[in-house]
mmCIF file of C-alpha atoms in Angstrom:
data_model
loop_
_atom_site.group_PDB
_atom_site.id
_atom_site.type_symbol
_atom_site.label_atom_id
_atom_site.label_comp_id
_atom_site.label_asym_id
_atom_site.label_seq_id
_atom_site.Cartn_x
_atom_site.Cartn_y
_atom_site.Cartn_z
ATOM 1 C CA LEU X 140 92.618 95.965 108.888
ATOM 2 C CA LEU X 141 89.254 97.691 109.056
ATOM 3 C CA LEU X 142 86.970 97.380 106.032
ATOM 4 C CA ASN X 143 83.776 99.302 105.369
ATOM 5 C CA TYR X 144 81.839 96.077 104.775
ATOM 6 C CA LYS X 145 79.253 94.368 106.957
ATOM 7 C CA ASP X 146 77.838 90.929 106.369
ATOM 8 C CA GLU X 147 74.228 91.189 107.503
ATOM 9 C CA ASP X 148 73.735 87.406 107.485
ATOM 10 C CA THR X 149 76.676 86.430 109.669
ATOM 11 C CA ALA X 150 77.284 87.304 113.296
ATOM 12 C CA THR X 151 80.903 86.746 114.273
ATOM 13 C CA GLU X 152 82.423 87.005 117.728
ATOM 14 C CA PHE X 153 86.098 87.710 117.202
ATOM 15 C CA VAL X 154 87.023 87.277 120.888
ATOM 16 C CA THR X 155 85.549 84.473 122.988
ATOM 17 C CA THR X 156 86.431 83.223 126.469
ATOM 18 C CA LYS X 157 86.545 79.878 128.244
ATOM 19 C CA THR X 158 86.984 79.271 131.985
ATOM 20 C CA SER X 159 88.298 76.126 133.678
ATOM 21 C CA ASP X 160 89.602 75.248 137.142
ATOM 22 C CA THR X 161 93.107 74.503 135.880
ATOM 23 C CA ARG X 162 93.702 77.152 133.230
ATOM 24 C CA LYS X 163 91.307 79.765 134.617
ATOM 25 C CA ARG X 164 90.076 82.205 131.965
ATOM 26 C CA GLU X 165 91.376 81.814 128.394
ATOM 27 C CA TYR X 166 90.783 84.118 125.452
ATOM 28 C CA TYR X 167 90.373 82.928 121.862
ATOM 29 C CA LEU X 168 90.549 84.891 118.612
ATOM 30 C CA ASN X 169 88.197 83.796 115.832
ATOM 31 C CA LEU X 170 89.763 84.842 112.523
ATOM 32 C CA GLY X 171 86.647 84.034 110.531
ATOM 33 C CA ILE X 172 88.491 82.293 107.682
ATOM 34 C CA GLU X 173 86.053 80.189 105.678
ATOM 35 C CA ASP X 174 88.606 78.556 103.380
ATOM 36 C CA SER X 175 91.734 77.550 105.259
ATOM 37 C CA ALA X 176 93.527 76.153 102.192
ATOM 38 C CA GLY X 177 96.969 77.672 101.936
ATOM 39 C CA ILE X 178 96.647 79.413 105.308
ATOM 40 C CA SER X 179 99.269 78.518 107.891
ATOM 41 C CA VAL X 180 99.278 79.354 111.580
ATOM 42 C CA THR X 181 102.404 80.666 113.279
ATOM 43 C CA VAL X 182 102.661 79.876 116.994
ATOM 44 C CA GLN X 183 104.403 82.537 119.054
ATOM 45 C CA ILE X 184 105.020 82.787 122.793
ATOM 46 C CA PRO X 185 104.311 86.326 123.950
ATOM 47 C CA THR X 186 105.873 88.276 126.753
ATOM 48 C CA ILE X 187 103.699 90.065 129.289
ATOM 49 C CA MET X 188 104.637 93.580 130.345
ATOM 50 C CA LYS X 189 103.024 95.080 133.428
ATOM 51 C CA GLN X 190 102.648 98.824 133.842
ATOM 52 C CA GLY X 191 100.764 99.783 136.972
ATOM 53 C CA ASP X 192 97.443 97.981 136.972
ATOM 54 C CA SER X 193 97.532 97.263 133.223
ATOM 55 C CA ARG X 194 99.209 94.461 131.311
ATOM 56 C CA GLN X 195 100.333 94.358 127.697
ATOM 57 C CA ILE X 196 101.077 91.303 125.594
ATOM 58 C CA ALA X 197 104.005 91.700 123.181
ATOM 59 C CA LEU X 198 104.394 89.216 120.331
ATOM 60 C CA PRO X 199 107.882 88.667 118.888
ATOM 61 C CA ASP X 200 108.635 89.936 115.390
ATOM 62 C CA SER X 201 108.302 87.071 112.927
ATOM 63 C CA GLN X 202 108.008 88.950 109.653
ATOM 64 C CA SER X 203 111.211 87.466 108.256
ATOM 65 C CA GLY X 204 109.566 84.093 107.722
ATOM 66 C CA LYS X 205 106.434 85.387 106.039
ATOM 67 C CA THR X 206 105.974 85.592 102.294
ATOM 68 C CA GLY X 207 103.206 86.115 99.794
ATOM 69 C CA TYR X 208 100.416 88.617 99.275
ATOM 70 C CA TYR X 209 97.295 88.736 101.415
ATOM 71 C CA VAL X 210 93.854 89.676 100.139
ATOM 72 C CA TYR X 211 91.354 91.093 102.616
ATOM 73 C CA ALA X 212 87.759 91.459 101.474
ATOM 74 C CA LYS X 213 84.225 91.043 102.809
ATOM 75 C CA GLY X 214 85.323 91.559 106.378
ATOM 76 C CA GLY X 215 88.234 89.132 106.614
ATOM 77 C CA LEU X 216 91.200 87.387 105.060
ATOM 78 C CA MET X 217 90.060 85.967 101.723
ATOM 79 C CA ALA X 218 93.250 84.535 100.215
ATOM 80 C CA ARG X 219 97.004 84.379 100.277
ATOM 81 C CA GLU X 220 98.648 84.457 96.857
ATOM 82 C CA GLY X 221 102.219 83.884 95.804
ATOM 83 C CA ASN X 222 101.740 86.157 92.793
ATOM 84 C CA LEU X 223 100.914 89.847 93.137
ATOM 85 C CA SER X 224 98.808 90.079 89.982
ATOM 86 C CA SER X 225 96.677 87.138 91.163
ATOM 87 C CA ALA X 226 96.167 88.855 94.507
ATOM 88 C CA ILE X 227 95.179 92.106 92.785
ATOM 89 C CA THR X 228 92.726 90.271 90.520
ATOM 90 C CA THR X 229 91.075 88.631 93.542
ATOM 91 C CA ALA X 230 90.893 91.956 95.383
ATOM 92 C CA TYR X 231 89.576 93.732 92.275
ATOM 93 C CA ASP X 232 86.753 91.224 91.861
ATOM 94 C CA ASN X 233 85.796 91.418 95.555
ATOM 95 C CA MET X 234 86.302 95.128 96.332
ATOM 96 C CA GLY X 235 89.234 94.247 98.577
ATOM 97 C CA VAL X 236 92.781 95.236 99.442
ATOM 98 C CA VAL X 237 96.195 93.598 99.029
ATOM 99 C CA VAL X 238 98.929 93.788 101.647
ATOM 100 C CA ASP X 239 102.331 92.176 102.004
ATOM 101 C CA ALA X 240 103.645 90.220 104.984
ATOM 102 C CA SER X 241 104.568 93.481 106.723
ATOM 103 C CA GLN X 242 101.021 94.805 106.277
ATOM 104 C CA ASN X 243 102.060 97.419 103.700
ATOM 105 C CA TYR X 244 99.166 98.307 101.431
ATOM 106 C CA LEU X 245 100.097 97.299 97.879
ATOM 107 C CA TRP X 246 96.731 97.788 96.178
ATOM 108 C CA THR X 247 93.176 98.647 97.056
ATOM 109 C CA ARG X 248 89.987 99.039 95.056
ATOM 110 C CA ASP X 249 89.105 102.276 96.725
ATOM 111 C CA THR X 250 87.540 105.482 95.472
ATOM 112 C CA ARG X 251 89.949 107.226 93.109
ATOM 113 C CA ASP X 252 89.987 110.479 91.181
ATOM 114 C CA VAL X 253 87.871 110.485 88.028
ATOM 115 C CA TYR X 254 90.901 111.528 86.002
ATOM 116 C CA LYS X 255 94.558 112.146 86.712
ATOM 117 C CA THR X 256 97.747 112.957 84.824
ATOM 118 C CA LEU X 257 101.127 112.943 86.539
ATOM 119 C CA GLY X 258 103.570 115.768 85.901
ATOM 120 C CA VAL X 259 106.523 113.531 85.137
ATOM 121 C CA GLY X 260 109.517 115.130 83.449
ATOM 122 C CA LEU X 261 109.854 113.622 79.974
ATOM 123 C CA GLU X 262 113.034 111.998 78.655
ATOM 124 C CA GLU X 263 113.489 111.494 74.921
ATOM 125 C CA ALA X 264 115.267 108.456 73.485
ATOM 126 C CA ASP X 265 117.112 108.365 70.173
ATOM 127 C CA SER X 266 115.914 104.845 69.372
ATOM 128 C CA ASN X 267 113.298 102.363 70.489
ATOM 129 C CA GLU X 268 116.053 100.224 72.017
ATOM 130 C CA GLU X 269 117.065 103.140 74.255
ATOM 131 C CA SER X 270 113.541 103.968 75.420
ATOM 132 C CA LEU X 271 113.741 101.743 78.527
ATOM 133 C CA ALA X 272 116.768 103.636 79.833
ATOM 134 C CA ALA X 273 114.935 106.932 79.296
ATOM 135 C CA ALA X 274 111.745 105.636 80.930
ATOM 136 C CA LEU X 275 113.696 104.461 83.988
ATOM 137 C CA ARG X 276 115.359 107.871 84.350
ATOM 138 C CA MET X 277 111.932 109.524 84.209
ATOM 139 C CA ILE X 278 110.526 107.359 86.972
ATOM 140 C CA ILE X 279 113.603 107.550 89.197
ATOM 141 C CA GLN X 280 113.737 111.333 89.019
ATOM 142 C CA TYR X 281 109.996 111.692 89.580
ATOM 143 C CA GLU X 282 110.113 109.395 92.622
ATOM 144 C CA GLY X 283 112.914 111.400 94.198
ATOM 145 C CA GLY X 284 115.910 109.275 93.248
ATOM 146 C CA GLY X 285 119.254 110.662 92.163
ATOM 147 C CA GLN X 286 121.065 110.653 88.846
ATOM 148 C CA VAL X 287 121.438 107.073 87.636
ATOM 149 C CA ASP X 288 123.248 105.766 84.563
ATOM 150 C CA THR X 289 120.332 103.571 83.552
ATOM 151 C CA ALA X 290 121.808 102.834 80.123
ATOM 152 C CA GLY X 291 125.016 101.591 81.748
ATOM 153 C CA ASP X 292 123.073 99.516 84.264
ATOM 154 C CA LEU X 293 121.049 97.883 81.502
ATOM 155 C CA ALA X 294 124.226 97.208 79.541
ATOM 156 C CA SER X 295 125.625 95.405 82.599
ATOM 157 C CA GLN X 296 122.583 93.090 82.504
ATOM 158 C CA LYS X 297 120.704 94.618 85.411
ATOM 159 C CA SER X 298 116.937 94.261 85.111
ATOM 160 C CA ALA X 299 114.593 97.238 85.181
ATOM 161 C CA TYR X 300 113.209 95.939 88.491
ATOM 162 C CA GLN X 301 116.700 95.733 90.012
ATOM 163 C CA ILE X 302 117.625 99.212 88.809
ATOM 164 C CA LEU X 303 114.523 100.718 90.401
ATOM 165 C CA ARG X 304 115.066 98.864 93.685
ATOM 166 C CA GLU X 305 118.622 100.159 93.938
ATOM 167 C CA ALA X 306 117.715 103.711 92.913
ATOM 168 C CA LEU X 307 114.602 103.989 95.115
ATOM 169 C CA PRO X 308 115.389 102.222 98.396
ATOM 170 C CA GLU X 309 112.635 104.100 100.248
ATOM 171 C CA GLN X 310 109.928 102.715 97.954
ATOM 172 C CA ILE X 311 108.488 99.217 97.596
ATOM 173 C CA ILE X 312 109.088 98.249 93.965
ATOM 174 C CA LEU X 313 106.346 96.003 92.588
ATOM 175 C CA ASP X 314 106.471 93.458 89.785
ATOM 176 C CA LEU X 315 102.983 93.776 88.305
ATOM 177 C CA GLN X 316 103.353 91.324 85.445
ATOM 178 C CA GLY X 317 99.983 89.877 84.466
ATOM 179 C CA CYS X 318 97.894 92.838 85.569
ATOM 180 C CA THR X 319 95.401 94.551 83.290
ATOM 181 C CA VAL X 320 95.441 98.297 82.692
ATOM 182 C CA PRO X 321 92.390 98.967 84.968
ATOM 183 C CA HIS X 322 94.351 97.335 87.811
ATOM 184 C CA LEU X 323 97.202 99.804 87.256
ATOM 185 C CA LEU X 324 95.110 102.936 87.705
ATOM 186 C CA TYR X 325 95.479 102.599 91.469
ATOM 187 C CA TYR X 326 99.174 103.444 91.210
ATOM 188 C CA ILE X 327 98.594 106.463 88.980
ATOM 189 C CA ASN X 328 96.010 107.707 91.470
ATOM 190 C CA GLU X 329 98.612 107.281 94.235
ATOM 191 C CA ASN X 330 101.066 109.418 92.207
ATOM 192 C CA HIS X 331 103.280 106.609 90.952
ATOM 193 C CA PRO X 332 103.870 106.233 87.193
ATOM 194 C CA VAL X 333 103.789 102.717 85.744
ATOM 195 C CA LEU X 334 106.580 101.320 83.598
ATOM 196 C CA ALA X 335 105.394 99.080 80.753
ATOM 197 C CA LEU X 336 108.070 96.872 79.185
ATOM 198 C CA THR X 337 107.483 96.432 75.464
ATOM 199 C CA GLY X 338 110.511 94.457 74.324
ATOM 200 C CA ASP X 339 114.261 94.184 74.714
ATOM 201 C CA GLY X 340 115.366 97.673 75.690
ATOM 202 C CA SER X 341 112.035 99.310 74.888
ATOM 203 C CA ALA X 342 109.355 100.631 77.191
ATOM 204 C CA ARG X 343 106.479 103.038 77.667
ATOM 205 C CA VAL X 344 105.370 104.964 80.747
ATOM 206 C CA ILE X 345 101.700 105.172 81.762
ATOM 207 C CA LEU X 346 101.198 108.681 83.089
ATOM 208 C CA GLY X 347 97.463 109.232 83.441
ATOM 209 C CA TYR X 348 93.894 108.108 82.942
ATOM 210 C CA ASP X 349 90.305 109.261 82.664
ATOM 211 C CA SER X 350 87.040 107.337 82.812
ATOM 212 C CA SER X 351 87.827 105.255 79.726
ATOM 213 C CA ASN X 352 91.365 106.008 78.483
ATOM 214 C CA VAL X 353 94.969 105.987 79.624
ATOM 215 C CA THR X 354 97.738 108.422 78.747
ATOM 216 C CA ILE X 355 100.982 106.780 77.608
ATOM 217 C CA TYR X 356 104.391 108.279 76.888
ATOM 218 C CA ASP X 357 106.804 106.772 74.348
ATOM 219 C CA PRO X 358 110.339 108.119 74.873
ATOM 220 C CA PHE X 359 111.289 107.199 71.302
ATOM 221 C CA GLY X 360 110.056 110.184 69.334
ATOM 222 C CA ASN X 361 108.924 112.013 72.473
ATOM 223 C CA GLN X 362 105.291 111.038 71.840
ATOM 224 C CA THR X 363 102.379 111.187 74.281
ATOM 225 C CA TYR X 364 99.167 109.484 73.193
ATOM 226 C CA THR X 365 95.942 108.037 74.603
ATOM 227 C CA MET X 366 94.373 104.609 74.235
ATOM 228 C CA SER X 367 91.233 103.092 75.632
ATOM 229 C CA GLN X 368 91.876 100.969 78.699
ATOM 230 C CA ASP X 369 90.787 97.807 76.856
ATOM 231 C CA GLU X 370 92.971 98.579 73.830
ATOM 232 C CA ALA X 371 95.960 99.306 76.054
ATOM 233 C CA THR X 372 95.441 96.050 77.950
ATOM 234 C CA GLN X 373 95.427 94.106 74.679
ATOM 235 C CA SER X 374 98.415 96.015 73.323
ATOM 236 C CA PHE X 375 100.588 95.404 76.377
ATOM 237 C CA ALA X 376 99.428 91.770 76.557
ATOM 238 C CA ALA X 377 101.317 91.200 73.293
ATOM 239 C CA PHE X 378 104.502 91.952 75.277
ATOM 240 C CA GLY X 379 103.570 89.750 78.228
ATOM 241 C CA SER X 380 101.753 92.406 80.300
ATOM 242 C CA ARG X 381 105.015 93.313 82.025
ATOM 243 C CA PHE X 382 104.540 96.288 84.357
ATOM 244 C CA ILE X 383 106.520 97.756 87.236
ATOM 245 C CA SER X 384 105.482 100.444 89.685
ATOM 246 C CA CYS X 385 105.931 101.212 93.374
ATOM 247 C CA VAL X 386 104.221 102.254 96.574
ATOM 248 C CA THR X 387 105.396 104.288 99.521
ATOM 249 C CA PRO X 388 105.431 102.160 102.706
#
């Protein structure tokens, strides 16, 4: 990861060497981690491939054993969190980024458009209890998924998260519970609508934003309205701040 941040007070050598008669020259990587709490080190034995006069070191793939969300900020690894919303909050406060164990970018506090509204096809629901099924169809179709019987899937006790994972296998589906509305603007800017769960069988879809407001669609009644970001955060907090969106790996 390369970050556009430079700490003027700290000089760090990331690669250092040491020479001895027995081991000859050894190379060391300084990760620059100030707080090692919760950080584990995986030891791997590399293979060396020689091509002509050059040599390459290949590390084995060990992604299967890695979990959690990693926050990079201020020039290095700042934290590893087990909860995505906690990782986003840390990155938000420190102008950082969040990646998963496979180094997929899940969130970044980067420059975004001043305003944006996604052209998502709207789906009307006949009742508030049916609005989640309509909202899921909207998102699946917008993200390039096929026709899905979302009402039937919900009736069979599948969760909204599970339905999206099955319908959009090419996307990384994210459980964003606990995030605030300003955190969610990243996904809108990246052209991914955000599902907001507002009760059993009911939902809204966040479709856009400007400097102070967000645009929300309610499938029940086919209503699109705006709220301030603070008001929307408080409103969705009453339902547990349960959000789902996705990123393209």
